[in-house]
mmCIF file of C-alpha atoms and ligand atoms in Angstrom:
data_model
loop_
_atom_site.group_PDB
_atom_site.id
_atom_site.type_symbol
_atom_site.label_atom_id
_atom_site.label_comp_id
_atom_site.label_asym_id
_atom_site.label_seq_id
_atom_site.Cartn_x
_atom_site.Cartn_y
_atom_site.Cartn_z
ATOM 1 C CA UNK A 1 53.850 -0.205 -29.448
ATOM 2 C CA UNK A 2 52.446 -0.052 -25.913
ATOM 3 C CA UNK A 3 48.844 -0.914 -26.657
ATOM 4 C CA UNK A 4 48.728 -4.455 -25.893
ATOM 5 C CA UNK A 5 45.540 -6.883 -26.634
ATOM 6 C CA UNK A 6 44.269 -9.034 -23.523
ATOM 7 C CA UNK A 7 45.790 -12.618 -23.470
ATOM 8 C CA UNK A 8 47.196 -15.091 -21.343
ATOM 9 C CA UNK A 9 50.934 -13.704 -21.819
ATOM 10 C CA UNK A 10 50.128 -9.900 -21.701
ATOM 11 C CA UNK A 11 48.054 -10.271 -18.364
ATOM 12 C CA UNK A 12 51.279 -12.013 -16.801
ATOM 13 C CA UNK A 13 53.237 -9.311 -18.104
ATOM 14 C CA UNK A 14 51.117 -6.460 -16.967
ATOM 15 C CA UNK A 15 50.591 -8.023 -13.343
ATOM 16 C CA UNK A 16 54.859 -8.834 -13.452
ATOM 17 C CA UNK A 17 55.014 -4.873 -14.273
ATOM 18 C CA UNK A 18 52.521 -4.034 -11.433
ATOM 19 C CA UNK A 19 54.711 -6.307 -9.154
ATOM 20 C CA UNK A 20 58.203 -4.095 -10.061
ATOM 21 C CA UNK A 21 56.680 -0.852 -10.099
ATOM 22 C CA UNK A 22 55.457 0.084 -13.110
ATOM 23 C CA UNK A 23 52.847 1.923 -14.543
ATOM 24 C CA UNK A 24 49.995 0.052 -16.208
ATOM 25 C CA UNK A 25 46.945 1.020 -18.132
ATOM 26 C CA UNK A 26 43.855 -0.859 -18.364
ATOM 27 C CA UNK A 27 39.729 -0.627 -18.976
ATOM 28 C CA UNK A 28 37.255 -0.319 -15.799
ATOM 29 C CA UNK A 29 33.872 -0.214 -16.857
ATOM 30 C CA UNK A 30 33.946 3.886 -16.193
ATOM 31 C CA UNK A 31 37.388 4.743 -18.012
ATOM 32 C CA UNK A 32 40.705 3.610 -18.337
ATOM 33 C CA UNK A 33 42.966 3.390 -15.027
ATOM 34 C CA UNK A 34 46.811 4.293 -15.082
ATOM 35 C CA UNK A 35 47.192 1.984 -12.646
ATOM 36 C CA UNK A 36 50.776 1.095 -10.135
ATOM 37 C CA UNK A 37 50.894 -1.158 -6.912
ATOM 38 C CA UNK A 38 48.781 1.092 -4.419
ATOM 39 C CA UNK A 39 51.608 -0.287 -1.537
ATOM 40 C CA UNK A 40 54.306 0.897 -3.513
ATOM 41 C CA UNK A 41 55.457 4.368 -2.654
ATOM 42 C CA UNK A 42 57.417 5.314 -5.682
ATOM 43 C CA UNK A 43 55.134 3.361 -8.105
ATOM 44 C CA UNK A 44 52.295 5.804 -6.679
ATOM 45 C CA UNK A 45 54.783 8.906 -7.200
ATOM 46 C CA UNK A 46 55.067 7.893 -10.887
ATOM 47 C CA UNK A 47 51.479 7.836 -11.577
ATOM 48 C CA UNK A 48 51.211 11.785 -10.433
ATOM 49 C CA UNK A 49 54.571 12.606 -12.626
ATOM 50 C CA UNK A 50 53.057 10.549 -15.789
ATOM 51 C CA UNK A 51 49.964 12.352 -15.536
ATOM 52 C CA UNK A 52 51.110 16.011 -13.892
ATOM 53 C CA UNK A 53 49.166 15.758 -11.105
ATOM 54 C CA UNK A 54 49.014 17.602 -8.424
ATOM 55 C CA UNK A 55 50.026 15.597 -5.221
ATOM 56 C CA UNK A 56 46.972 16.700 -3.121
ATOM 57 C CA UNK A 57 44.995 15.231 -5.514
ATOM 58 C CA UNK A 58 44.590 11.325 -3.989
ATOM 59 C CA UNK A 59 44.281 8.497 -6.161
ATOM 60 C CA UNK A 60 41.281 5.501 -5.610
ATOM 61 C CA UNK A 61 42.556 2.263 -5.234
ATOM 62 C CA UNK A 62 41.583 -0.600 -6.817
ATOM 63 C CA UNK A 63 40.592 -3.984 -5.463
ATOM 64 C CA UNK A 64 38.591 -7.304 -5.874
ATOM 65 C CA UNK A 65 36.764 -9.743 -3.250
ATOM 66 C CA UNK A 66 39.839 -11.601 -2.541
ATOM 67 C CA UNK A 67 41.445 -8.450 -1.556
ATOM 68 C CA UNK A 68 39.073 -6.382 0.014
ATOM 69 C CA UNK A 69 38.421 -7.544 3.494
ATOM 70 C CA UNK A 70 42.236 -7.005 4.098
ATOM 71 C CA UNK A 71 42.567 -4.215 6.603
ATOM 72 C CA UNK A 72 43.476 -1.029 3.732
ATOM 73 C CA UNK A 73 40.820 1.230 5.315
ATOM 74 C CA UNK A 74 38.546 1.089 8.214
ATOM 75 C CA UNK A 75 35.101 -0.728 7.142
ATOM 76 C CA UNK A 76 32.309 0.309 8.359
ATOM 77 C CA UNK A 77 28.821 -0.649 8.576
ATOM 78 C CA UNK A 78 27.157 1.073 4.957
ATOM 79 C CA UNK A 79 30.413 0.605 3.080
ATOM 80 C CA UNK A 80 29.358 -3.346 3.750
ATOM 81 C CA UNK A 81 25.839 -2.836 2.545
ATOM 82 C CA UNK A 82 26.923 -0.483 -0.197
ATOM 83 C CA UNK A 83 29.369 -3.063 -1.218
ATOM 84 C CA UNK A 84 27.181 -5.872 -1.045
ATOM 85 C CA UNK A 85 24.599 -3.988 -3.287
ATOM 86 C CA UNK A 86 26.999 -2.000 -5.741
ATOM 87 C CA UNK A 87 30.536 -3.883 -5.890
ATOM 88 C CA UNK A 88 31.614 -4.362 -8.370
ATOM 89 C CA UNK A 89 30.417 -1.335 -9.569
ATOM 90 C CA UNK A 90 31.369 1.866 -10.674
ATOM 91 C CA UNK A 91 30.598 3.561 -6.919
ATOM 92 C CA UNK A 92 33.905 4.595 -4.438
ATOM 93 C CA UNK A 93 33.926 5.013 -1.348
ATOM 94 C CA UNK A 94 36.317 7.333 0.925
ATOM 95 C CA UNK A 95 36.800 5.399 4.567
ATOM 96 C CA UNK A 96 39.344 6.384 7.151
ATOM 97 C CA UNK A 97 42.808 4.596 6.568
ATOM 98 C CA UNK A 98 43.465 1.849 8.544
ATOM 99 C CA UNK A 99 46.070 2.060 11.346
ATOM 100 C CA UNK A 100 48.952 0.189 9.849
ATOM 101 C CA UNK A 101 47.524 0.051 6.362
ATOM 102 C CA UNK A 102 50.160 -0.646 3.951
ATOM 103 C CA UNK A 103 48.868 1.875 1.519
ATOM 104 C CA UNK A 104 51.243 4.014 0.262
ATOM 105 C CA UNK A 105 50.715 7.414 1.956
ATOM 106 C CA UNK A 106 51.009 9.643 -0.945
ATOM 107 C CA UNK A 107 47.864 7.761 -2.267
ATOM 108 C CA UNK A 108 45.653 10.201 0.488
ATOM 109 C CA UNK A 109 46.961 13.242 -1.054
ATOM 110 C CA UNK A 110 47.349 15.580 2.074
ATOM 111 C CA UNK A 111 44.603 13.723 4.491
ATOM 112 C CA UNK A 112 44.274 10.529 6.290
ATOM 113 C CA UNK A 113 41.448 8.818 3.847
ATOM 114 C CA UNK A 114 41.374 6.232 1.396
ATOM 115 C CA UNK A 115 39.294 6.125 -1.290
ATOM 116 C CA UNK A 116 38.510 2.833 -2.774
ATOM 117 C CA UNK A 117 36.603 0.765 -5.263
ATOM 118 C CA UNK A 118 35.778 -3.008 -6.806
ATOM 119 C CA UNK A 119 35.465 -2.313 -10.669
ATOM 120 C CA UNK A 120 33.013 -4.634 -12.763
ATOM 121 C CA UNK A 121 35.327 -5.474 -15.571
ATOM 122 C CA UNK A 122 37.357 -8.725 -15.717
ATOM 123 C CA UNK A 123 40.694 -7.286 -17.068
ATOM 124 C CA UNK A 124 40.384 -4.820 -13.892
ATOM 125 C CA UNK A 125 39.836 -8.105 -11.977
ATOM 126 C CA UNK A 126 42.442 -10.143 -13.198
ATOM 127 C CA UNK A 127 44.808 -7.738 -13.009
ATOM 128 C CA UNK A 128 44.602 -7.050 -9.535
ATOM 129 C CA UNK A 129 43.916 -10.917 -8.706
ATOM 130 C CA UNK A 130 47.131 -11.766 -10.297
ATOM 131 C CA UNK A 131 48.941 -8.708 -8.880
ATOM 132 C CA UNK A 132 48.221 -9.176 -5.940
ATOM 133 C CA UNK A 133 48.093 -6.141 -3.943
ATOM 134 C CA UNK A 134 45.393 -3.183 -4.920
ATOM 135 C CA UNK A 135 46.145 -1.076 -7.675
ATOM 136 C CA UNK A 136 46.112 2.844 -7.286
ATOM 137 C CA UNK A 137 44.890 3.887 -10.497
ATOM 138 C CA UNK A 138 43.353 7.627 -11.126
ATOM 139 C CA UNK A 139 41.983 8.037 -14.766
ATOM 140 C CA UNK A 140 44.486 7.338 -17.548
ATOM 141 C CA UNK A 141 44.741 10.827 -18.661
ATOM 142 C CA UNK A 142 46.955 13.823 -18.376
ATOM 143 C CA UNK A 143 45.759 15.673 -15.238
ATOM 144 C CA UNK A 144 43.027 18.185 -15.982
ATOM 145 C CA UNK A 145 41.787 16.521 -19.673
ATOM 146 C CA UNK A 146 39.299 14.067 -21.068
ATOM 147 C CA UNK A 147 39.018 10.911 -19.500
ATOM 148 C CA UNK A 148 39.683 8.146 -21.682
ATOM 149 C CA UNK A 149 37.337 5.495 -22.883
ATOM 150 C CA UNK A 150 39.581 3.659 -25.393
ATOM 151 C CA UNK A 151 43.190 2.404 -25.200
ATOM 152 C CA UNK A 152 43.913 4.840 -28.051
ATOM 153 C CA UNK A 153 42.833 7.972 -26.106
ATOM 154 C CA UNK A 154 45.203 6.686 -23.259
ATOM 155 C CA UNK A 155 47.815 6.440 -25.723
ATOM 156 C CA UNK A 156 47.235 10.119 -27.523
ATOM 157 C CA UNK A 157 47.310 11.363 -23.636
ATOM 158 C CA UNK A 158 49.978 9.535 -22.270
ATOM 159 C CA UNK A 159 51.685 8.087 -24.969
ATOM 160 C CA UNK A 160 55.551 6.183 -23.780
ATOM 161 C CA UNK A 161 55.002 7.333 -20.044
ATOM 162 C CA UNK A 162 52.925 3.936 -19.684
ATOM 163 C CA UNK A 163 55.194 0.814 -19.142
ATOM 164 C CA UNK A 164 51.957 -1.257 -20.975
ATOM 165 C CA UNK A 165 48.449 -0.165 -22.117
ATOM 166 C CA UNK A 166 45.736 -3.272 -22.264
ATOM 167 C CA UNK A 167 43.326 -3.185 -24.680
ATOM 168 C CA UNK A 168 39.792 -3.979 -23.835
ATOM 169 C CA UNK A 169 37.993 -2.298 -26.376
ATOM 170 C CA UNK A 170 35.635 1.012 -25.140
ATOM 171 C CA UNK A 171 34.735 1.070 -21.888
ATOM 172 C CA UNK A 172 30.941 0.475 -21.022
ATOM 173 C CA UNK A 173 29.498 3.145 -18.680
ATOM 174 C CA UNK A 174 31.995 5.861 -20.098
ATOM 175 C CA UNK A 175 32.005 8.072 -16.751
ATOM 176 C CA UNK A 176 33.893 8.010 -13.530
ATOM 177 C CA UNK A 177 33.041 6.052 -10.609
ATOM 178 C CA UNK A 178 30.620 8.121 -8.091
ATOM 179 C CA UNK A 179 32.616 9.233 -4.668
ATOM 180 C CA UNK A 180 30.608 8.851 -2.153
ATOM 181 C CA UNK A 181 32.604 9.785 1.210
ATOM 182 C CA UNK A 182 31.115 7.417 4.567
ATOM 183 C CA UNK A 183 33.220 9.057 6.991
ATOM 184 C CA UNK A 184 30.576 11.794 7.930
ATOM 185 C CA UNK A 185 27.860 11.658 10.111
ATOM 186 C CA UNK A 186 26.007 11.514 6.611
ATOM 187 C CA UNK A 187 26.621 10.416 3.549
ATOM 188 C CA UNK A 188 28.001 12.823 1.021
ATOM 189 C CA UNK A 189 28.300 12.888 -2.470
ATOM 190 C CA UNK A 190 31.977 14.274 -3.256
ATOM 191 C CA UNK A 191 31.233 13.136 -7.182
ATOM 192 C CA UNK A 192 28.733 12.282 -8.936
ATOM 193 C CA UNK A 193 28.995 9.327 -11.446
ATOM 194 C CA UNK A 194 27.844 5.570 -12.917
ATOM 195 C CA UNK A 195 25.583 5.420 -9.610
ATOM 196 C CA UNK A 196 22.949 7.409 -9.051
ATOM 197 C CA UNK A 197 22.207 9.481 -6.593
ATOM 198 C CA UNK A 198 18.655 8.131 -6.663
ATOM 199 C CA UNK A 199 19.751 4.708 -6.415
ATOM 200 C CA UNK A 200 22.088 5.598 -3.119
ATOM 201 C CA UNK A 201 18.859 7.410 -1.730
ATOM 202 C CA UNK A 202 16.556 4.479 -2.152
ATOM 203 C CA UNK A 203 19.375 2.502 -0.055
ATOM 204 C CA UNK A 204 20.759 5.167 2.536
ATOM 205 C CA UNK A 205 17.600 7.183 2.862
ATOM 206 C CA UNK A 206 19.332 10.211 3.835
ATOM 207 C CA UNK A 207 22.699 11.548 1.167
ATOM 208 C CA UNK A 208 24.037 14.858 0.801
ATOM 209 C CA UNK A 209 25.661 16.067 -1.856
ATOM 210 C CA UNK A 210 29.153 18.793 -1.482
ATOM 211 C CA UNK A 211 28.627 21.678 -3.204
ATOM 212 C CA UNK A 212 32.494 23.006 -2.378
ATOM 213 C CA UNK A 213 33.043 22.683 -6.505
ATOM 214 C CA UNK A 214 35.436 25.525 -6.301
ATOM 215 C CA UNK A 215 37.207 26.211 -2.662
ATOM 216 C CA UNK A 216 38.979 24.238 -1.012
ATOM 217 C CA UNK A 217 36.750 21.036 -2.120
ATOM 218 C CA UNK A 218 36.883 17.836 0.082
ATOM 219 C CA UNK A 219 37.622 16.126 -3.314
ATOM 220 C CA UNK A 220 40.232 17.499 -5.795
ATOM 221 C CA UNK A 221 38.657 16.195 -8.445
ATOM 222 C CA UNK A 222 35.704 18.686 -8.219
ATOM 223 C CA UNK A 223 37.851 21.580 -9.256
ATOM 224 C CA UNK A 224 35.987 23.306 -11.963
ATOM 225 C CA UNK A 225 38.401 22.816 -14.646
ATOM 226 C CA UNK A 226 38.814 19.110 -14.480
ATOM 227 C CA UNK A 227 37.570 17.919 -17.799
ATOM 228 C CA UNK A 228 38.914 20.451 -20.158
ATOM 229 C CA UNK A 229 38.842 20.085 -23.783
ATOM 230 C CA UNK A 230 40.565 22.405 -26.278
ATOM 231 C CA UNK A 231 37.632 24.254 -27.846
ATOM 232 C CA UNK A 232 34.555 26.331 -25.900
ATOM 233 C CA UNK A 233 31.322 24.580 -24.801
ATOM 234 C CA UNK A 234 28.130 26.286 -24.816
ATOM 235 C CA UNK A 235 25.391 24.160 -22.721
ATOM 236 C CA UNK A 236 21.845 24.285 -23.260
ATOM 237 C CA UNK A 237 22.097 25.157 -26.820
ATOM 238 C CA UNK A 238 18.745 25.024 -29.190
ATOM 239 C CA UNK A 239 20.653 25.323 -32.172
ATOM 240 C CA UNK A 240 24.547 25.688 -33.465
ATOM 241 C CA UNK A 241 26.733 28.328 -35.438
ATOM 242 C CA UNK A 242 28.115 26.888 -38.500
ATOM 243 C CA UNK A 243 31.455 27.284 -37.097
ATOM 244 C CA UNK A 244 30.400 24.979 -34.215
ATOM 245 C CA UNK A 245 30.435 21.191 -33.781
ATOM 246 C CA UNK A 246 27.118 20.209 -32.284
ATOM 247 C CA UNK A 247 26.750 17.377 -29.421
ATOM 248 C CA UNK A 248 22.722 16.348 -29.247
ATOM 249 C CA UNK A 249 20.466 14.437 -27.252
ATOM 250 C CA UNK A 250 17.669 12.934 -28.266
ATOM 251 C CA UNK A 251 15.570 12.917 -31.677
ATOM 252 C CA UNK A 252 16.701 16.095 -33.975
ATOM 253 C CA UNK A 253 13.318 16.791 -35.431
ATOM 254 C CA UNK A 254 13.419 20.541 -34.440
ATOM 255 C CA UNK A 255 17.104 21.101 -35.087
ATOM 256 C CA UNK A 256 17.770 23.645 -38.072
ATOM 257 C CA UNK A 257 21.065 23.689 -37.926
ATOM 258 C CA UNK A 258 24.008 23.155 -40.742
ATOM 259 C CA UNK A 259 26.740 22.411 -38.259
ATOM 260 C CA UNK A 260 28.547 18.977 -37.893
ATOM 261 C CA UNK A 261 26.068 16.989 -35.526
ATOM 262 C CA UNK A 262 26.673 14.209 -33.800
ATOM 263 C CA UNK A 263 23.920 12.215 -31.111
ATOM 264 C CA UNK A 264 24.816 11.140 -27.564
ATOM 265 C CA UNK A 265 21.946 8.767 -27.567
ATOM 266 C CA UNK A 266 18.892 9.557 -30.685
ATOM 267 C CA UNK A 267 16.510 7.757 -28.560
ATOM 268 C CA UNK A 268 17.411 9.743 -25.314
ATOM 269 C CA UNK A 269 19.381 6.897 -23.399
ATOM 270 C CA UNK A 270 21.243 8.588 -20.575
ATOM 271 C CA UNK A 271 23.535 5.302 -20.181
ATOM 272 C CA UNK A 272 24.045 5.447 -24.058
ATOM 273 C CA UNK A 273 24.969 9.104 -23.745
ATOM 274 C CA UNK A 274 27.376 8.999 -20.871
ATOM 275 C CA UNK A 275 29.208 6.019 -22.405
ATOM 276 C CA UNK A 276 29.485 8.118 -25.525
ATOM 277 C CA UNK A 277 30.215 11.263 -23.772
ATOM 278 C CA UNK A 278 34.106 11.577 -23.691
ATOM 279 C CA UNK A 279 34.465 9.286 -26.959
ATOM 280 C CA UNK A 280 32.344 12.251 -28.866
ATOM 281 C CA UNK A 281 33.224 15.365 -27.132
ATOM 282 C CA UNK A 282 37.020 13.658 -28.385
ATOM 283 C CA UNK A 283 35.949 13.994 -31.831
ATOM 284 C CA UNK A 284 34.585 17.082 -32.066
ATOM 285 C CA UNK A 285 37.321 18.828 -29.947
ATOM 286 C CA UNK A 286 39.625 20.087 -32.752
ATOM 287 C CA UNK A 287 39.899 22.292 -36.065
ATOM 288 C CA UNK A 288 37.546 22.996 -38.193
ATOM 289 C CA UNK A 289 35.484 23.661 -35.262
ATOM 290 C CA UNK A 290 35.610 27.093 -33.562
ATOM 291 C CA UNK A 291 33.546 25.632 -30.276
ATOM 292 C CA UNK A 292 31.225 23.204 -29.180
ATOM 293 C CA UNK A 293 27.587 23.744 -28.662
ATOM 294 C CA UNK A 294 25.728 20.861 -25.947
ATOM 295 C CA UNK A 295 22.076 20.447 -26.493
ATOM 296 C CA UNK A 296 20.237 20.454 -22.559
ATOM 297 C CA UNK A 297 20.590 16.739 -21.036
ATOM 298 C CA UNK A 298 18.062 15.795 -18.281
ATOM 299 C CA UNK A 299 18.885 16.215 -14.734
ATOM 300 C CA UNK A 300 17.620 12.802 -13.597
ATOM 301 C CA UNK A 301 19.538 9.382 -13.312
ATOM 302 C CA UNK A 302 22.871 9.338 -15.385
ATOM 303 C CA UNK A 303 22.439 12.777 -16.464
ATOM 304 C CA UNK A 304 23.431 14.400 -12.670
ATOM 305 C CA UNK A 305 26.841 12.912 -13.976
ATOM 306 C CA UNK A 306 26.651 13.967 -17.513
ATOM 307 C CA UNK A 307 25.946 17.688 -16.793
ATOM 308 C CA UNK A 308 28.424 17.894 -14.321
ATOM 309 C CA UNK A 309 31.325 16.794 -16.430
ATOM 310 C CA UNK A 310 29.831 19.012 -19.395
ATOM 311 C CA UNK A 311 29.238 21.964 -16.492
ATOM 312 C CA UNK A 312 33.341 21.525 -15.620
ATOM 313 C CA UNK A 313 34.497 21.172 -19.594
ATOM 314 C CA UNK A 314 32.741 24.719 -19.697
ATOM 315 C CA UNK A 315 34.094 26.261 -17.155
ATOM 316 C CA UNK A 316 36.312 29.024 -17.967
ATOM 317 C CA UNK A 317 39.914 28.159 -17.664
ATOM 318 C CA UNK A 318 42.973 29.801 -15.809
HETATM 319 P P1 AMP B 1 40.361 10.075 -10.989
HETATM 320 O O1 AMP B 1 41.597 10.760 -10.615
HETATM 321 O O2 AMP B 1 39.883 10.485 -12.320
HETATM 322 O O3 AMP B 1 40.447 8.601 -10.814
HETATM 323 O O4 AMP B 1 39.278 10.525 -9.939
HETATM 324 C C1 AMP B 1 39.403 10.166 -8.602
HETATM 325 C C2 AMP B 1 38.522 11.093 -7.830
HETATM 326 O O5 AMP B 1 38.392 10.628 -6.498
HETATM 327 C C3 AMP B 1 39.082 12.477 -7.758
HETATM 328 O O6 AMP B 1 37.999 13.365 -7.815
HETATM 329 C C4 AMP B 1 39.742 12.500 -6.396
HETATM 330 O O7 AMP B 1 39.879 13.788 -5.896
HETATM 331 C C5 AMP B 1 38.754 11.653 -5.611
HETATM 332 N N1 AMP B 1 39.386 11.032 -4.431
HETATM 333 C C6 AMP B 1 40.303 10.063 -4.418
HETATM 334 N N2 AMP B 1 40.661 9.760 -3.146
HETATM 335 C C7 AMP B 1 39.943 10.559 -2.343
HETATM 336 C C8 AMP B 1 39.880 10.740 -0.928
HETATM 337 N N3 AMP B 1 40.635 10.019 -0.096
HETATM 338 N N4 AMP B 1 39.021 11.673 -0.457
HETATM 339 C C9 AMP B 1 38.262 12.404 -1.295
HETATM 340 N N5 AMP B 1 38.281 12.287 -2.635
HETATM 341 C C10 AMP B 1 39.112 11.377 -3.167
HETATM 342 MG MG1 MG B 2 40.522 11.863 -13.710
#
């Protein structure tokens, strides 16, 4: 079995694996990471065959405060403050790759950035402390589905293509990291995620958000169809068909509805709902169902992150 419970030997093990090139899962406080050495060309390559991705689609890498002043990617003066205020954290930032960074190249995709990251979870930490080098690690799903929030999910996804999966129970914010990209004139939102905008804003003063979601989009991962599961979603739904699994929000007192329910967060908790988000949309995304119906999440805080994921999962498909 490759789900593994956090100890003493299975840390060594997983950090030995990281050190010969292999492929190791483990929890973030967003989602799992299929993690490989980030300076290790073919350890990088593997983590785009294990999950099909496509390889202009570049990975974050993953470090800690022992490793991040090393010269990966060109600091510059808000990635400090940023870091200072939101590392660890689930917020990434895209720099320019240093000249001689030892970053494996295939990590950029096709351009000449690195995105990168300090996650708030002490297996993440630990694994990189005792690996040594940063870990490239994209989520720990097959390209284009659910992201997982539980070793299991990594396990239904990737199953033997993982040398080791750590278990550290479900993750705690349940989305992606935010990309925020720092090498324009202006800060720019390339996804949104477990920061805010309105938190960057109330730092930054000015930050833009890219609204390229279908062409040619300065971040891969905002293709429409990223988060696909198997069944339709219908947003902004009042009420459900029988023959649809309903996701809600909030207390259900107006709800006439005999379809399967189930409650992102009863007392409207955007952090509750977006840590419950994948977990539940998981549950509901198979037979008897015939679709999914999504009651209307705010807009503000947390929920800029939710509806986007939801927005993508809805998207029609190729
Ligand atoms: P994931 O693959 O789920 O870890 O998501 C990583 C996200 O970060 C994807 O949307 C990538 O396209 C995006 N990303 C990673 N590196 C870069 C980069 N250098 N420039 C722009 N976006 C990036
Ligand atoms: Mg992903």
């Amino acid at each position: 079995m490759t789900i593994q419970p956090v100890n003493e030997k299975t840390l060594a093990k997983a950090a030995a694996l990281i050190q010969d090139g292999g492929l190791v899962a483990f929890p973030t406080e967003t989602v799992y990471g299929l993690g490989a050495d980030a300076t290790n060309e073919a350890a990088v390559a593997s983590i785009f065959e294990a999950k099909g991705r496509p390889s202009f689609n570049p990975l974050i890498i993953h470090v800690t405060r022992n490793t991040d002043l090393l010269p990966y990617v060109e600091w510059n003066d808000r990635a400090r403050l940023l870091a200072k205020i939101f590392w660890p954290g689930p917020l990434t930032f895209v720099l320019r790759r240093a000249v001689g960074s030892p970053i494996a190249p295939s990590v950029s995709g096709k351009g000449d950035t690195i995105a990168v990251r300090n996650p708030n979870h002490p297996v993440a930490q630990e694994l990189i402390n005792r690996a040594g080098s940063p870990i490239a690690a994209p989520s720990a799903n097959a390209s284009g589905k659910l992201s997982p929030t539980t070793a299991e999910h990594v396990w239904d996804s990737l199953g033997n293509k993982v040398d080791m999966i750590l278990d550290g129970g479900p993750t705690l914010v349940g989305l992606e990291s935010t990309v925020l990209d720092l090498t324009l004139p202006t800060p720019t939102i390339l996804r949104h995620g477990g920061i805010t905008k309105e938190s960057l804003v109330a730092l930054l003063g000015e930050v833009q958000e890219s609204h390229a979601i279908t062409e040619a989009p300065q971040s891969p991962g905002m293709l429409s169809s990223h988060y696909a599961p198997r069944l339709p979603l219908r947003l902004n739904a009042l009420s459900a068909r029988d023959d649809e699994a309903f996701l809600t929000f909030g207390p259900e007192l107006f709800v006439q509805s005999g379809a399967y329910r189930i409650n992102l967060s009863p007392r409207s908790n955007l952090d509750e709902a977006a840590a419950n988000l994948f977990s539940m949309l998981c549950i509901v995304d198979r037979e008897p169902y015939k679709g999914i119906a999504v009651m209307p999440i705010p807009l503000t805080g947390l929920g800029a992150a939710i509806n986007d994921r939801l927005a993508r999962a809805a998207a029609p498909r190729d």
